[in-house]
């Protein structure tokens, strides 16, 4: 490399470093502010997140979501939950894709949802904020390898729990920063139920019933099925 070319390379590197260093200043002039950044006179989001106690969530999937929330809210230091309480209600649903001629499926899509509520820790707790979030993941079905199938499902559930924890943490952090009302899930209408003739009746008078999905189609018609989250 010639001295002239070397000099210009150093100049380009210096200009790039200067541009990166000055990017936050330029963005702040446009109204952009880092969510977890420090700002004098404003709420320190990271400190507020460490003051949140994440309430227990039942079943294995709930434990995964709670661990993800605790890890992300504690950030770079130990949490000290004595100011707020976070109640999270997660759920998952699955649907079969790529239906084959023998009625098997080559792909399972999982949709995870979570409703959260942030309350004060007090003798008379007050509801500060609440919101909803949704993520989607999936895995390829391997019916001839049951152990691999179980591992694929557990891995997908772990990714969904991590994603739900990340989104709930972001929504809570945004509320601390702006106090804007988070998006709420649409109110669901009462869903119809249909008899399932392929199942054994519970009694002489009762017949197995199945509830329709969000698209008003019964699960048995699309291959959807609830997931056992207690694995």
Coordinates of C-alpha atoms in Angstrom, one line a residue:
X1 CA 0.0 0.0 0.0
X2 CA 1.4 3.4 -1.0
X3 CA 1.8 6.2 1.6
X4 CA -0.9 8.3 -0.1
X5 CA -3.4 5.4 -0.1
X6 CA -2.6 4.6 3.5
X7 CA -3.2 8.2 4.5
X8 CA -6.6 8.3 2.7
X9 CA -7.6 5.0 4.4
X10 CA -6.8 6.4 7.8
X11 CA -8.8 9.6 7.0
X12 CA -11.9 7.5 5.9
X13 CA -11.7 5.5 9.1
X14 CA -11.4 8.6 11.2
X15 CA -14.4 10.2 9.4
X16 CA -16.5 7.0 9.9
X17 CA -15.7 6.9 13.6
X18 CA -16.6 10.6 13.9
X19 CA -19.9 10.0 12.2
X20 CA -20.8 7.1 14.5
X21 CA -19.8 9.1 17.5
X22 CA -22.0 12.0 16.4
X23 CA -24.9 9.9 15.3
X24 CA -26.7 10.1 18.7
X25 CA -26.4 13.9 18.7
X26 CA -27.8 14.2 15.2
X27 CA -30.7 11.8 16.0
X28 CA -31.5 13.6 19.2
X29 CA -31.9 16.8 17.2
X30 CA -34.6 14.9 15.2
X31 CA -36.5 14.0 18.3
X32 CA -35.0 10.5 18.7
X33 CA -34.1 9.4 22.2
X34 CA -32.7 6.0 23.3
X35 CA -35.3 4.0 25.2
X36 CA -32.9 2.9 27.9
X37 CA -30.7 6.0 27.7
X38 CA -30.0 8.4 30.6
X39 CA -31.6 11.8 30.4
X40 CA -31.4 14.5 33.1
X41 CA -34.8 15.2 34.7
X42 CA -36.4 12.2 33.1
X43 CA -37.3 8.8 34.5
X44 CA -34.4 6.3 34.5
X45 CA -36.1 3.4 32.7
X46 CA -33.4 0.8 33.7
X47 CA -33.8 1.7 37.4
X48 CA -37.6 1.5 37.2
X49 CA -37.4 -1.9 35.5
X50 CA -35.2 -3.3 38.3
X51 CA -37.9 -2.2 40.8
X52 CA -40.4 -4.6 39.3
X53 CA -41.4 -7.9 40.9
X54 CA -42.5 -10.4 38.3
X55 CA -45.3 -12.5 39.8
X56 CA -45.2 -16.3 39.5
X57 CA -46.6 -17.8 36.3
X58 CA -47.9 -21.4 36.5
X59 CA -46.7 -24.3 34.3
X60 CA -43.4 -24.8 32.6
X61 CA -44.0 -22.2 29.8
X62 CA -45.0 -19.6 32.4
X63 CA -41.7 -20.3 34.2
X64 CA -39.8 -19.7 31.0
X65 CA -41.6 -16.4 30.4
X66 CA -40.9 -15.3 33.9
X67 CA -37.2 -16.1 33.7
X68 CA -36.9 -14.2 30.5
X69 CA -38.7 -11.2 32.1
X70 CA -36.4 -11.2 35.1
X71 CA -33.3 -11.5 33.0
X72 CA -34.2 -8.6 30.7
X73 CA -35.6 -6.3 33.4
X74 CA -32.5 -6.7 35.6
X75 CA -30.3 -5.6 32.7
X76 CA -26.7 -4.9 33.8
X77 CA -27.3 -5.2 37.6
X78 CA -29.2 -7.0 40.3
X79 CA -32.9 -6.3 40.5
X80 CA -34.4 -4.8 43.7
X81 CA -38.2 -5.5 43.3
X82 CA -40.0 -3.5 45.9
X83 CA -41.9 -0.8 44.0
X84 CA -44.0 -2.5 41.3
X85 CA -45.6 -5.9 40.6
X86 CA -46.0 -7.3 37.1
X87 CA -48.7 -9.9 36.4
X88 CA -48.3 -11.7 33.0
X89 CA -50.8 -14.2 31.6
X90 CA -49.2 -16.0 28.6
X91 CA -50.8 -18.5 26.2
X92 CA -49.9 -20.5 23.1
X93 CA -51.9 -22.0 20.2
X94 CA -50.7 -24.1 17.4
X95 CA -51.9 -24.9 13.9
X96 CA -50.8 -27.5 11.4
X97 CA -49.4 -26.4 8.1
X98 CA -48.3 -28.3 4.9
X99 CA -51.0 -31.0 5.2
X100 CA -50.0 -34.2 3.4
X101 CA -52.2 -36.8 1.7
X102 CA -52.1 -39.1 4.7
X103 CA -53.4 -36.2 6.9
X104 CA -50.0 -35.6 8.5
X105 CA -48.4 -32.2 8.7
X106 CA -45.0 -31.0 7.8
X107 CA -44.9 -27.8 9.7
X108 CA -46.4 -26.6 13.0
X109 CA -46.9 -22.9 13.6
X110 CA -47.1 -21.6 17.1
X111 CA -48.6 -18.2 18.1
X112 CA -47.8 -16.9 21.6
X113 CA -49.8 -14.2 23.3
X114 CA -49.4 -12.4 26.6
X115 CA -51.5 -10.0 28.6
X116 CA -49.6 -8.0 31.3
X117 CA -50.6 -5.7 34.1
X118 CA -48.3 -3.4 36.1
X119 CA -49.4 -2.6 39.6
X120 CA -48.0 -0.8 42.6
X121 CA -46.8 -2.8 45.6
X122 CA -48.9 -1.3 48.3
X123 CA -51.6 -2.2 50.8
X124 CA -54.1 -1.1 48.2
X125 CA -52.4 -1.9 44.8
X126 CA -53.2 0.4 41.9
X127 CA -53.2 -0.6 38.3
X128 CA -50.8 1.6 36.5
X129 CA -50.7 0.1 33.0
X130 CA -51.6 -3.0 31.0
X131 CA -51.1 -4.2 27.5
X132 CA -51.0 -7.2 25.1
X133 CA -48.4 -8.7 22.8
X134 CA -48.2 -11.5 20.3
X135 CA -45.3 -13.4 18.6
X136 CA -45.1 -16.3 16.1
X137 CA -42.7 -19.2 15.7
X138 CA -42.8 -22.8 14.5
X139 CA -40.9 -26.0 13.8
X140 CA -40.8 -28.7 11.2
X141 CA -42.6 -31.9 12.1
X142 CA -40.5 -35.2 12.2
X143 CA -43.0 -37.9 13.1
X144 CA -40.5 -40.7 12.4
X145 CA -38.2 -39.2 15.1
X146 CA -40.3 -38.6 18.3
X147 CA -37.3 -37.4 20.4
X148 CA -36.3 -34.9 17.7
X149 CA -39.9 -33.8 17.5
X150 CA -40.1 -33.1 21.2
X151 CA -36.8 -31.2 21.1
X152 CA -38.1 -29.1 18.2
X153 CA -41.2 -28.2 20.1
X154 CA -39.4 -27.4 23.3
X155 CA -36.9 -25.2 21.4
X156 CA -39.7 -23.3 19.7
X157 CA -41.5 -22.8 23.0
X158 CA -38.3 -21.4 24.6
X159 CA -37.9 -18.9 21.7
X160 CA -41.5 -17.8 22.1
X161 CA -41.1 -17.3 25.8
X162 CA -37.9 -15.2 25.2
X163 CA -39.7 -13.1 22.5
X164 CA -42.7 -12.5 24.7
X165 CA -40.5 -11.5 27.6
X166 CA -38.6 -9.1 25.4
X167 CA -41.8 -7.5 24.0
X168 CA -43.4 -7.1 27.4
X169 CA -40.2 -5.5 28.8
X170 CA -40.2 -3.1 25.9
X171 CA -43.8 -2.1 26.4
X172 CA -43.3 -1.6 30.1
X173 CA -40.2 0.5 29.4
X174 CA -42.1 2.6 26.9
X175 CA -44.8 3.2 29.5
X176 CA -42.2 4.4 32.0
X177 CA -40.7 6.7 29.4
X178 CA -43.9 8.2 27.9
X179 CA -46.8 7.0 30.1
X180 CA -48.6 6.3 26.8
X181 CA -51.4 3.7 26.9
X182 CA -50.1 0.4 25.4
X183 CA -52.0 -1.3 22.6
X184 CA -54.8 -3.6 23.8
X185 CA -56.0 -6.8 22.2
X186 CA -59.4 -6.5 20.6
X187 CA -62.3 -7.7 22.6
X188 CA -63.3 -11.2 21.6
X189 CA -66.9 -12.1 21.0
X190 CA -68.4 -15.2 22.4
X191 CA -67.3 -18.1 20.3
X192 CA -69.6 -20.9 19.0
X193 CA -69.2 -24.5 19.9
X194 CA -69.6 -27.6 17.7
X195 CA -70.1 -31.3 18.6
X196 CA -67.1 -33.6 17.9
X197 CA -68.5 -37.0 16.8
X198 CA -65.1 -38.6 16.7
X199 CA -64.6 -38.4 20.5
X200 CA -66.2 -40.6 23.2
X201 CA -69.1 -38.9 25.0
X202 CA -68.5 -37.8 28.5
X203 CA -71.9 -39.2 29.7
X204 CA -75.2 -40.3 28.3
X205 CA -76.5 -36.7 28.2
X206 CA -73.2 -34.9 27.3
X207 CA -71.4 -34.9 24.0
X208 CA -67.9 -33.6 23.4
X209 CA -67.9 -30.1 22.1
X210 CA -65.2 -28.0 20.4
X211 CA -65.0 -24.2 20.3
X212 CA -64.4 -22.3 17.1
X213 CA -61.1 -20.5 16.4
X214 CA -60.5 -16.8 16.0
X215 CA -61.5 -17.1 12.4
X216 CA -64.9 -18.8 13.2
X217 CA -63.6 -22.1 11.9
X218 CA -63.5 -25.2 14.2
X219 CA -60.1 -26.4 15.1
X220 CA -60.9 -29.9 13.8
X221 CA -61.4 -28.4 10.3
X222 CA -57.9 -26.8 10.1
X223 CA -55.7 -29.0 12.2
X224 CA -55.2 -26.4 15.0
X225 CA -54.9 -27.7 18.5
X226 CA -54.0 -26.3 22.0
X227 CA -50.5 -27.0 23.2
X228 CA -49.8 -28.6 26.5
X229 CA -47.6 -26.0 28.3
X230 CA -46.9 -28.2 31.3
X231 CA -44.1 -30.2 29.7

